[in-house]
Short mmCIF file of C-alpha atoms and ligand atoms in Angstrom, two decimals:
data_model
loop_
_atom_site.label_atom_id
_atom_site.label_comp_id
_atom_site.label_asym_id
_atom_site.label_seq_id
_atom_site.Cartn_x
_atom_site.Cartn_y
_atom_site.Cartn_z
CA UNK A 623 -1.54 -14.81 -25.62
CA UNK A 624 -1.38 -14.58 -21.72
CA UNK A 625 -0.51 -17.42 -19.88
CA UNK A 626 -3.43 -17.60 -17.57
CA UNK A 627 -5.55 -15.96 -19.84
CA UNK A 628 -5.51 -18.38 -21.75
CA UNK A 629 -5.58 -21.28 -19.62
CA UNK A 630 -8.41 -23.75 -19.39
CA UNK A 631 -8.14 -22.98 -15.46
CA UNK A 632 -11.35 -22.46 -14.14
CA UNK A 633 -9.52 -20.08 -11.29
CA UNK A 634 -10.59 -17.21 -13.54
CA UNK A 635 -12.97 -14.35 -11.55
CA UNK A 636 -15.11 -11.83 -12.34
CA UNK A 637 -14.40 -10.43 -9.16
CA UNK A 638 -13.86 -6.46 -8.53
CA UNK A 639 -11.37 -4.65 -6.76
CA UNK A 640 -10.30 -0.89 -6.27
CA UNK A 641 -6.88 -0.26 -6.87
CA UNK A 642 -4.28 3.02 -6.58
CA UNK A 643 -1.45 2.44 -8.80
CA UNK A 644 0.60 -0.49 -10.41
CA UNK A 645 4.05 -0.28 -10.30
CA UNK A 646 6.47 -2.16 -12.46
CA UNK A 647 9.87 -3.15 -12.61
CA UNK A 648 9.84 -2.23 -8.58
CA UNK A 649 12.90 -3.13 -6.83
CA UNK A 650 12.17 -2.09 -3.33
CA UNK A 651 9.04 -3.74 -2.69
CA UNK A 652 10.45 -7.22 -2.10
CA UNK A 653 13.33 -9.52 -3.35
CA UNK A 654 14.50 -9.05 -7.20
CA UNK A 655 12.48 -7.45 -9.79
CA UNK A 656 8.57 -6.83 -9.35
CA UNK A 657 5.36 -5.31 -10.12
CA UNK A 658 3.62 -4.18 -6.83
CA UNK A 659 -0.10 -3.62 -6.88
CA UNK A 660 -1.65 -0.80 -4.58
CA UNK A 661 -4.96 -1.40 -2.84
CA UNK A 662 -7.13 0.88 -2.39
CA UNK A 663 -8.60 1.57 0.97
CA UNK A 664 -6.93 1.55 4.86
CA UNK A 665 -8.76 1.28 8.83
CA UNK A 666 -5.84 3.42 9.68
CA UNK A 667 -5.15 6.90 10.03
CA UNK A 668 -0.57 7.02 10.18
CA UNK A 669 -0.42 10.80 10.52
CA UNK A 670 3.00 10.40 8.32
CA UNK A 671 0.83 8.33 5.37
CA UNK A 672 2.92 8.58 2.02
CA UNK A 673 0.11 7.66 0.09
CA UNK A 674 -3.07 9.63 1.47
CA UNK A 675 -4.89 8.49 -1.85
CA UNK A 676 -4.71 5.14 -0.68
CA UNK A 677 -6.96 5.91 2.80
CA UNK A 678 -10.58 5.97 1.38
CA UNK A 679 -11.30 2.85 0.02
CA UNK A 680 -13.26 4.71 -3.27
CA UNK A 681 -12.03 6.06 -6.41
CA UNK A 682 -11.99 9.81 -5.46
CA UNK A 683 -12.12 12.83 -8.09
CA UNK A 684 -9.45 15.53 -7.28
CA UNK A 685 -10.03 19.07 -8.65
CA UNK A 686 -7.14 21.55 -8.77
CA UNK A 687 -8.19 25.13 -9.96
CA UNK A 688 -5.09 26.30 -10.14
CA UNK A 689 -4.61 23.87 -13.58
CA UNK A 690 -8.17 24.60 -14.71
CA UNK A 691 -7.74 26.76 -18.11
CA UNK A 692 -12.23 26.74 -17.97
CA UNK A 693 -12.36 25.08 -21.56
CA UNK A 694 -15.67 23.54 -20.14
CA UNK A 695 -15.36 19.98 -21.79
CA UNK A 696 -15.60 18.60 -18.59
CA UNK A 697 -19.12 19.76 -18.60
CA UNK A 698 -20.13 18.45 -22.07
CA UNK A 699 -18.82 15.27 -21.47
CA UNK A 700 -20.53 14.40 -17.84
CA UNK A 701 -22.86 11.74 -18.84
CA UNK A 702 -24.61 12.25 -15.42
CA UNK A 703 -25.13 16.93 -15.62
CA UNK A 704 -22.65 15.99 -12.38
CA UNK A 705 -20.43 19.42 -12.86
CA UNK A 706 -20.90 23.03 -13.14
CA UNK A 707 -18.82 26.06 -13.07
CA UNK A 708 -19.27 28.34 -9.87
CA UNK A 709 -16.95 31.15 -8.39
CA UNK A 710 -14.57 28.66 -7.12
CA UNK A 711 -14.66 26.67 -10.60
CA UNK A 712 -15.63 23.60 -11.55
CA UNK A 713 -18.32 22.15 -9.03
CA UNK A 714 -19.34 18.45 -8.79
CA UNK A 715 -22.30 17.95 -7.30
CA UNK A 716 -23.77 14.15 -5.61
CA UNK A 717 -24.60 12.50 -8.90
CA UNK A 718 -21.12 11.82 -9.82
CA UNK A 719 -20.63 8.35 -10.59
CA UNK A 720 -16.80 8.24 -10.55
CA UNK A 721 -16.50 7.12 -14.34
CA UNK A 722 -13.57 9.33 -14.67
CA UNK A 723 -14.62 10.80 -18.18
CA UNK A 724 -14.48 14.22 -17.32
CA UNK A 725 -10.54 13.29 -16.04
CA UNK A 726 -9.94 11.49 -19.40
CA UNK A 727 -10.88 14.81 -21.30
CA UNK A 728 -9.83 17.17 -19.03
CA UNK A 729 -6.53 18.57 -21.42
CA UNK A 730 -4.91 19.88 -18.57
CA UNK A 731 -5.29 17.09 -15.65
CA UNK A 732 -6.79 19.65 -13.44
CA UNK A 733 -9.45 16.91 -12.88
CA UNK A 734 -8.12 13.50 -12.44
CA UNK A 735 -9.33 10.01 -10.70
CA UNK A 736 -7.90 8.32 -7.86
CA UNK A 737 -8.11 4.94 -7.81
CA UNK A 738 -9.91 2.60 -10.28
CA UNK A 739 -11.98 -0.77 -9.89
CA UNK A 740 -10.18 -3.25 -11.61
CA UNK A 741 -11.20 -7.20 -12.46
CA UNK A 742 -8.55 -10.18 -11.63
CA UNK A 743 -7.72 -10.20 -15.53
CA UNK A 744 -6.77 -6.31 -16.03
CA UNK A 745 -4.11 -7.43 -13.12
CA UNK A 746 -3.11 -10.30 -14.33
CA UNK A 747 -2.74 -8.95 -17.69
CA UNK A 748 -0.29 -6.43 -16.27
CA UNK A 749 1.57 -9.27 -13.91
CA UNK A 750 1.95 -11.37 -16.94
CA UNK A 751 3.69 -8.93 -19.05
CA UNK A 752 7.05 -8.87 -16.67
CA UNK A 753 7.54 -12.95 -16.23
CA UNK A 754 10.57 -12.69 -17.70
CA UNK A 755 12.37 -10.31 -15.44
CA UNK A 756 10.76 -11.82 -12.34
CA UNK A 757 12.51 -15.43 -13.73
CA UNK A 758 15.75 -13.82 -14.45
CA UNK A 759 16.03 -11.51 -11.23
CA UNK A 760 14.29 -14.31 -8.73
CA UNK A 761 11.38 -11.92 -8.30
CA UNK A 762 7.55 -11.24 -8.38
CA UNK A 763 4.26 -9.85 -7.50
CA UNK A 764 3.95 -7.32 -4.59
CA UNK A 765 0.60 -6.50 -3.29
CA UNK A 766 0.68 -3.45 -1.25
CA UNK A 767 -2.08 -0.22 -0.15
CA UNK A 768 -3.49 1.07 1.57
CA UNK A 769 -3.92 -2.75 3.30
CA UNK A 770 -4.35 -5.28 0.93
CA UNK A 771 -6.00 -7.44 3.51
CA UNK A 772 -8.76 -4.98 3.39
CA UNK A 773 -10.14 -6.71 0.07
CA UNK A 774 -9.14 -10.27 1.48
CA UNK A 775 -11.11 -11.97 -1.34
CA UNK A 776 -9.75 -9.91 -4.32
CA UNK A 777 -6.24 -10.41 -2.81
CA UNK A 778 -6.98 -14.31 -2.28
CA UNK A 779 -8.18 -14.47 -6.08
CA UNK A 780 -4.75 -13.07 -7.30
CA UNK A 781 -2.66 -15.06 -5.15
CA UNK A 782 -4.28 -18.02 -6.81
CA UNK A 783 -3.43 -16.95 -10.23
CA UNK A 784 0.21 -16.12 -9.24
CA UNK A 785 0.64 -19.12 -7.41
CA UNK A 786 -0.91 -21.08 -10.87
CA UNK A 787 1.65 -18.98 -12.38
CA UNK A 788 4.29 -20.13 -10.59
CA UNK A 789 5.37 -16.28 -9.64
CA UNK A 790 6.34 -15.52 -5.92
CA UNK A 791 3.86 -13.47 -3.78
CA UNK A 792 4.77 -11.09 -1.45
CA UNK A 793 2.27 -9.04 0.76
CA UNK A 794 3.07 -5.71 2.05
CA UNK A 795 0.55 -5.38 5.29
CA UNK A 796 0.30 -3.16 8.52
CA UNK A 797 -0.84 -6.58 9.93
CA UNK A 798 -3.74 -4.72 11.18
CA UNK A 799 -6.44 -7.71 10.04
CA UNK A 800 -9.21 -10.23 12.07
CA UNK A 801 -6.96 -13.44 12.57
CA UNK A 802 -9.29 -15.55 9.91
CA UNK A 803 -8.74 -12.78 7.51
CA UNK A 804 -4.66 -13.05 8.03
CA UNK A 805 -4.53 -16.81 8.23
CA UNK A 806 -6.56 -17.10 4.91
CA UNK A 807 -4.14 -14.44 2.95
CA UNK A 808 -0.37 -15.88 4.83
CA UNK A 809 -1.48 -19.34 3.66
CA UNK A 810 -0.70 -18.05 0.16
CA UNK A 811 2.10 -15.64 0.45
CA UNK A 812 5.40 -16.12 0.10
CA UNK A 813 6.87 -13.28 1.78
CA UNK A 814 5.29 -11.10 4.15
CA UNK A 815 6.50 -7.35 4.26
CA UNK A 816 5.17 -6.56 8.14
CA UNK A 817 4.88 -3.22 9.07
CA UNK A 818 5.64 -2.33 12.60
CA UNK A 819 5.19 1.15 13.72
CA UNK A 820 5.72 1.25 17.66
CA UNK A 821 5.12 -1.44 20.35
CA UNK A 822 3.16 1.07 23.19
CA UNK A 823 -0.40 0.55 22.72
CA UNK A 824 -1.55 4.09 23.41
CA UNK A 825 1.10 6.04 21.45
CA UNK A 826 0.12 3.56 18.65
CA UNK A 827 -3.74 4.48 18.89
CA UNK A 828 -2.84 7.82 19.14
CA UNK A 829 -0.55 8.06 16.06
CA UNK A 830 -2.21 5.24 13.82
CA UNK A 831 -6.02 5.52 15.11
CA UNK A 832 -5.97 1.88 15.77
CA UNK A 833 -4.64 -0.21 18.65
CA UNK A 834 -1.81 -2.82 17.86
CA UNK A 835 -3.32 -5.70 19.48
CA UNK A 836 -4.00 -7.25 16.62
CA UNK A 837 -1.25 -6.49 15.06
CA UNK A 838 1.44 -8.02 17.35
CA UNK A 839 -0.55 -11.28 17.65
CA UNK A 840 -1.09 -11.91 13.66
CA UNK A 841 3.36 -11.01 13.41
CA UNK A 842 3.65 -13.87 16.29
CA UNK A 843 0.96 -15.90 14.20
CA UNK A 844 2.86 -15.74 10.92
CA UNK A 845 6.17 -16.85 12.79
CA UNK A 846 4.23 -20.06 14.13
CA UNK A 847 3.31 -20.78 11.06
CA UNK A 848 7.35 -20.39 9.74
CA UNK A 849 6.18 -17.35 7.19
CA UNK A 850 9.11 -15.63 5.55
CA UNK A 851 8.61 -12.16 7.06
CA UNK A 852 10.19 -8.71 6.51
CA UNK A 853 9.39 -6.04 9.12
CA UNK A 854 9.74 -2.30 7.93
CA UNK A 855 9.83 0.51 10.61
CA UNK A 856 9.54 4.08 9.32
CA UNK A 857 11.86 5.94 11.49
CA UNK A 858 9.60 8.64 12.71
CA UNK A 859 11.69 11.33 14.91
CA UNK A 860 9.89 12.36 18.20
CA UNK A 861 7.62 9.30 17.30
CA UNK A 862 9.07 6.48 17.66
CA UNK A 863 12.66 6.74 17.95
CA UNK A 864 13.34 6.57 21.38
CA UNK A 865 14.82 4.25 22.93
CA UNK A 866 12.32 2.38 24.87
CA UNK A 867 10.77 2.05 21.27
CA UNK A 868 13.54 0.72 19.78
CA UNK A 869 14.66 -1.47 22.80
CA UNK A 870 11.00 -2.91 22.73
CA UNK A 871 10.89 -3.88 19.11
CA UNK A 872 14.49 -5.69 19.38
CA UNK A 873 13.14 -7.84 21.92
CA UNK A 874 9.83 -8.70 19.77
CA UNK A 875 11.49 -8.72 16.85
CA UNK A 876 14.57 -10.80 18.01
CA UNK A 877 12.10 -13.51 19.50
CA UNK A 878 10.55 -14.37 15.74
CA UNK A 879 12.57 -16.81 14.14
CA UNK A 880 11.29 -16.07 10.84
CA UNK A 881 12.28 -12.85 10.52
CA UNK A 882 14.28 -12.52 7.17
CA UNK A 883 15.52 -8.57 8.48
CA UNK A 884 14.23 -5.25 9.80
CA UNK A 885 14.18 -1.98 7.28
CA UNK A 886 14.57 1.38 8.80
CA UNK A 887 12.49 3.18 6.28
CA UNK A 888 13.66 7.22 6.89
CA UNK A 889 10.48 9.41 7.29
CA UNK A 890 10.35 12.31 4.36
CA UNK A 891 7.23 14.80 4.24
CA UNK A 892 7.67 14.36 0.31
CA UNK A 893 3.96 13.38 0.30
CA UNK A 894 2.45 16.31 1.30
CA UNK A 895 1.64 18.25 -1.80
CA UNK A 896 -0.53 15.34 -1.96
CA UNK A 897 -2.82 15.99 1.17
CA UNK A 898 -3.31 19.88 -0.68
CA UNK A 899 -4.37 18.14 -3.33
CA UNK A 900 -7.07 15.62 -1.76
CA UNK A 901 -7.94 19.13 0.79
CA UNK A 902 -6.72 16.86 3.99
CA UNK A 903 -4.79 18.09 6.61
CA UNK A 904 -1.48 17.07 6.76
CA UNK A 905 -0.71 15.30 10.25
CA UNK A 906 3.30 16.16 10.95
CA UNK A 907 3.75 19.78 9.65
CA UNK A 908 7.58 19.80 11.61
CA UNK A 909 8.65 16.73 12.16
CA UNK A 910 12.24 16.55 9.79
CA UNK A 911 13.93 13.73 7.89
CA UNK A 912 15.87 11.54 10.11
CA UNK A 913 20.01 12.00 9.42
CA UNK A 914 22.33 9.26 8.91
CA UNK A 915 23.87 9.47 12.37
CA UNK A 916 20.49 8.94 13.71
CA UNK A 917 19.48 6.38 11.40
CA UNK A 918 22.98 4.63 11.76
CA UNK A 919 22.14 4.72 15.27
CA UNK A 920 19.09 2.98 15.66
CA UNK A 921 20.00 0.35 13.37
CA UNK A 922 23.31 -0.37 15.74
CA UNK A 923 20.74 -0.80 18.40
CA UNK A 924 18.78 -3.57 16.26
CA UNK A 925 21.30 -4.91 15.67
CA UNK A 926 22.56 -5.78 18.99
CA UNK A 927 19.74 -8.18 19.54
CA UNK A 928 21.51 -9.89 16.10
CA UNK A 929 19.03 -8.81 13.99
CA UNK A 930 19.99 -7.84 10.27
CA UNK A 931 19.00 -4.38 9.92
CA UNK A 932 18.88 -2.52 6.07
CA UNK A 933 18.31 1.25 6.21
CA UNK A 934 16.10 1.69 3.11
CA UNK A 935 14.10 -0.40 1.17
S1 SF4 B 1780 -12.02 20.03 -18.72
FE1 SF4 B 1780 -10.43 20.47 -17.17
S2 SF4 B 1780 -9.57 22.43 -17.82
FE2 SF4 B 1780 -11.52 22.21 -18.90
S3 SF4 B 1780 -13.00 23.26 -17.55
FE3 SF4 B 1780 -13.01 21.10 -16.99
S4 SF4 B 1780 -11.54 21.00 -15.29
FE4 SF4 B 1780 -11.15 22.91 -16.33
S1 SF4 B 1781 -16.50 11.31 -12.93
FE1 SF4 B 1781 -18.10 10.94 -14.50
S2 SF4 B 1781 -20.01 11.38 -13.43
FE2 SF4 B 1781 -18.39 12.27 -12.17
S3 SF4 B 1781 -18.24 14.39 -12.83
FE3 SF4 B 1781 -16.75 13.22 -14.04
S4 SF4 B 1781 -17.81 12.66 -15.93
FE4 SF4 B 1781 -19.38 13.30 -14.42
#
């Protein structure tokens, strides 16, 4: 029986969230061993995303023809007559209701779901599974998108039942939040993973779709409040690599006293297959994986301003 499933704690929700992936037994989402928990859903648009599932805040149905061997189940089993075959295969039309049946029977995955809405129990089923190794390896629950902070009351509910669980909470977050919205969720994490893509305002609209504004205030919030805070940088070459970047962050960076360390995260394209998949465009066709000289390189620079700088994870 789980632990806070079977609790007398009246902290347990009905509540609903949308969720990408879980992840267990992580071990570069935070400190020891974890399970990290994707949200679904993001207000920005990183032309380098990893995870381009993770943008739309709905489940979304992916079709791939190529994989379709046109055994038709998918059409007997549509409760809602939502699909039909055409010249370009199967078609869904507007009454799809996302109940991911027709993925479930589909025997060769050339339909499949992204994204699922979940209740605080499935998660906490899943969370409670792995106490052990969190215990023995000092580790815990990472929540992580997409932007978590985007379902601020889902996320609240679960850091309530870790927190009753006694499991540490870390919250991987572009920062990119209303300042209620952050306060609420950094009162009950443990560890903040901060991204922090480029300091110039207009480079950062340009390549993000958002201003930092925000952004840079809520990282200076969490450090007046004394929140344990990691700040990963994907190393983006030709994006934010130069100097004046770099030189910009140290002295941002350097002025938080809670900063824990900075990862250089080295950019890869490995995701795009997945942006063929969901029929986006993918934002960076030529920009190339970083080398170790130049990721070497940046991280002396960090570290000048006595920052502790990882590359990776
Ligand atoms: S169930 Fe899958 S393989 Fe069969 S017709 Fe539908 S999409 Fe194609
Ligand atoms: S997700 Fe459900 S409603 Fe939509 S096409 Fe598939 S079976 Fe039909």
């Amino acid at each position: 029986m789980h632990r806070y499933l079977s609790s007398e704690s009246d902290k347990k929700s009905h509540m609903k969230g949308t969720i990408f992936d879980i992840k267990r037994y992580a071990i570069n989402d935070g400190p020891g061993i974890r399970t990290t928990i994707f949200f679904k859903g993001c207000p920005m648009s990183c032309l380098w995303c990893h995870n381009p599932e993770s943008i739309n805040s709905k489940p979304q149905k992916i079709y791939e023809k190529d994989r379709c061997i046109g055994c038709l189940e998918c059409i007997d089993v549509c409760p809602e007559k939502a699909i039909s075959l055409t010249g370009q295969g199967m078609n869904t039309d507007k009454n799809c209701v996302r109940c991911g049946k027709c993925a479930q029977i589909c025997p060769s995955e050339a339909i499949q779901i992204a994204g699922r809405r979940v209740d605080i129990e499935d998660i906490i089923q899943i969370i409670e599974k792995d106490i052990l190794f969190y215990d023995e390896s000092k580790g815990g629950v990472t929540f992580s998108g997409g932007e978590p902070l985007m379902q601020a009351d889902f996320l609240c509910e679960l850091l309530d039942a870790c927190e009753y669980l006694d499991i540490h909470r870390a919250v991987d977050t572009s920062g990119y939040a209303d300042l209620p919205v952050f306060k609420k969720i950094i009162k009950k994490t443990d560890l903040l993973l901060f991204d922090l893509k480029m300091i110039n305002d207009e480079k950062h609209r340009k390549f993000t779709g958002v201003s930092n504004e925000s952004i840079i205030k809520n990282l200076k919030f969490a450090a007046e409040k004394q929140i344990d805070t990691i700040i990963r940088i994907p190393v983006i070459p030709g994006i934010n690599t130069d100097d004046e970047n770099i030189e910009k962050t140290g002295c941002i960076v350097s002025s938080i006293p809670n900063v824990l360390s900075i990862c250089l995260l080295p950019y890869h394209d490995s995701a795009k297959g997945k942006y063929r998949r969901f029929a986006m465009k993918y934002g960076l066709p030529k920009v190339v994986t970083p080398n170790n000289f130049q990721m070497e390189s940046i991280a002396g620079k960090l570290r000048s301003f006595n920052l502790k700088v990882n590359i990776g994870g």
